Amino acid sequence: MNIFGLGVPELLLIIFVALLFFGKDKLPELAQSVGRSFHELKQGFEGGVKGDKNDKKK
């Protein structure tokens, strides 16, 4: 399994370090915030691409 060029051991290490820094109580809030940010970023890119297509037609 390879996500963003990282294997399972690297992902587990990142999760472990995040637990050390933020604690188990804050981690779900942090994950939710990151998920929302990625969703907004994706929408922004899709909106930019759609806007570029409309600009070329003018």
XYZ file of N, CA and C in Angstrom:
174
model
N 0.845 -1.176 0.000
C 0.000 0.000 0.000
C 0.886 1.233 0.000
N 0.570 2.204 -0.858
C 1.414 3.369 -1.018
C 0.536 4.610 -1.183
N 0.496 5.442 -0.176
C -0.302 6.666 -0.215
C 0.649 7.850 -0.142
N 0.599 8.733 -1.131
C 1.465 9.912 -1.205
C 2.936 9.528 -1.125
N 3.279 8.370 -1.650
C 4.663 7.924 -1.634
C 5.109 7.382 -0.282
N 4.164 7.188 0.643
C 4.489 6.684 1.970
C 3.933 5.281 2.135
N 4.709 4.423 2.730
C 4.258 3.063 2.999
C 3.585 2.977 4.363
N 3.167 1.792 4.724
C 2.468 1.573 5.995
C 3.340 1.958 7.196
N 4.617 1.566 7.247
C 5.422 1.946 8.419
C 5.536 3.461 8.597
N 5.691 4.182 7.498
C 5.795 5.635 7.589
C 4.491 6.260 8.068
N 3.355 5.756 7.558
C 2.058 6.281 7.988
C 1.818 6.011 9.471
N 2.198 4.830 9.937
C 2.057 4.517 11.363
C 2.930 5.427 12.218
N 4.123 5.728 11.749
C 5.010 6.632 12.477
C 4.408 8.035 12.554
N 3.833 8.507 11.457
C 3.201 9.830 11.442
C 2.031 9.873 12.426
N 1.228 8.821 12.445
C 0.093 8.760 13.377
C 0.591 8.749 14.823
N 1.644 7.998 15.083
C 2.210 7.928 16.433
C 2.726 9.294 16.885
N 3.444 9.979 16.016
C 3.974 11.306 16.352
C 2.826 12.293 16.573
N 1.782 12.207 15.745
C 0.619 13.081 15.923
C -0.037 12.829 17.277
N -0.121 11.568 17.678
C -0.679 11.251 19.001
C 0.165 11.854 20.116
N 1.479 11.812 19.951
C 2.357 12.385 20.969
C 2.177 13.899 21.071
N 2.067 14.577 19.936
C 1.957 16.035 19.932
C 0.578 16.525 20.365
N -0.468 15.905 19.863
C -1.814 16.436 20.057
C -2.626 15.683 21.097
N -2.263 14.482 21.423
C -3.017 13.690 22.388
C -4.221 13.029 21.742
N -4.734 12.010 22.412
C -5.832 11.238 21.829
C -7.135 12.018 21.795
N -7.290 13.027 22.645
C -8.536 13.795 22.674
C -8.637 14.790 21.523
N -7.532 15.383 21.120
C -7.535 16.396 20.060
C -7.407 15.811 18.662
N -6.938 14.583 18.549
C -6.669 13.989 17.239
C -7.910 13.890 16.351
N -9.083 13.486 16.850
C -10.269 13.456 15.973
C -10.649 14.840 15.438
N -10.520 15.872 16.278
C -10.807 17.237 15.826
C -9.828 17.653 14.735
N -8.571 17.312 14.918
C -7.545 17.646 13.938
C -7.803 16.935 12.617
N -8.149 15.655 12.677
C -8.429 14.889 11.461
C -9.638 15.464 10.728
N -10.658 15.868 11.459
C -11.849 16.455 10.847
C -11.499 17.780 10.172
N -10.687 18.576 10.813
C -10.271 19.855 10.247
C -9.448 19.657 8.972
N -8.546 18.696 8.986
C -7.731 18.401 7.801
C -8.618 17.902 6.666
N -9.591 17.056 6.981
C -10.520 16.555 5.965
C -11.315 17.674 5.319
N -11.795 18.609 6.130
C -12.535 19.761 5.587
C -11.635 20.611 4.688
N -10.400 20.801 5.120
C -9.467 21.606 4.330
C -9.199 20.971 2.974
N -8.979 19.654 2.952
C -8.761 18.961 1.682
C -9.985 19.057 0.786
N -11.180 18.959 1.378
C -12.419 19.055 0.602
C -12.549 20.443 -0.028
N -12.283 21.486 0.758
C -12.358 22.850 0.232
C -11.297 23.081 -0.841
N -10.116 22.541 -0.641
C -9.048 22.676 -1.628
C -9.436 22.002 -2.935
N -10.016 20.819 -2.839
C -10.463 20.092 -4.029
C -11.542 20.882 -4.760
N -12.491 21.440 -4.020
C -13.540 22.250 -4.637
C -12.947 23.480 -5.310
N -11.954 24.071 -4.693
C -11.300 25.238 -5.276
C -10.612 24.911 -6.587
N -9.927 23.785 -6.631
C -9.271 23.380 -7.870
C -10.281 23.076 -8.960
N -11.368 22.399 -8.608
C -12.396 22.076 -9.597
C -13.071 23.342 -10.100
N -13.308 24.292 -9.223
C -13.902 25.561 -9.624
C -12.969 26.348 -10.527
N -11.674 26.287 -10.242
C -10.701 26.983 -11.071
C -10.619 26.388 -12.456
N -10.696 25.080 -12.550
C -10.648 24.405 -13.851
C -11.895 24.741 -14.649
N -13.065 24.714 -14.009
C -14.307 25.052 -14.700
C -14.280 26.504 -15.146
N -13.739 27.375 -14.312
C -13.646 28.784 -14.672
C -12.732 29.000 -15.869
N -11.637 28.250 -15.947
C -10.720 28.371 -17.077
C -11.391 27.958 -18.377
N -12.203 26.921 -18.345
C -12.894 26.469 -19.553
C -13.880 27.526 -20.028
N -14.564 28.172 -19.088
C -15.524 29.207 -19.455
C -14.824 30.445 -20.001
N -13.645 30.761 -19.477
C -12.904 31.927 -19.946
C -12.434 31.756 -21.387
N -12.097 30.552 -21.792
C -11.609 30.310 -23.151
C -12.713 30.486 -24.182
N -13.969 30.256 -23.777
C -15.085 30.378 -24.708
C -15.393 31.831 -25.030
N -15.045 32.747 -24.159
C -15.375 34.171 -24.346
C -14.509 34.826 -25.385
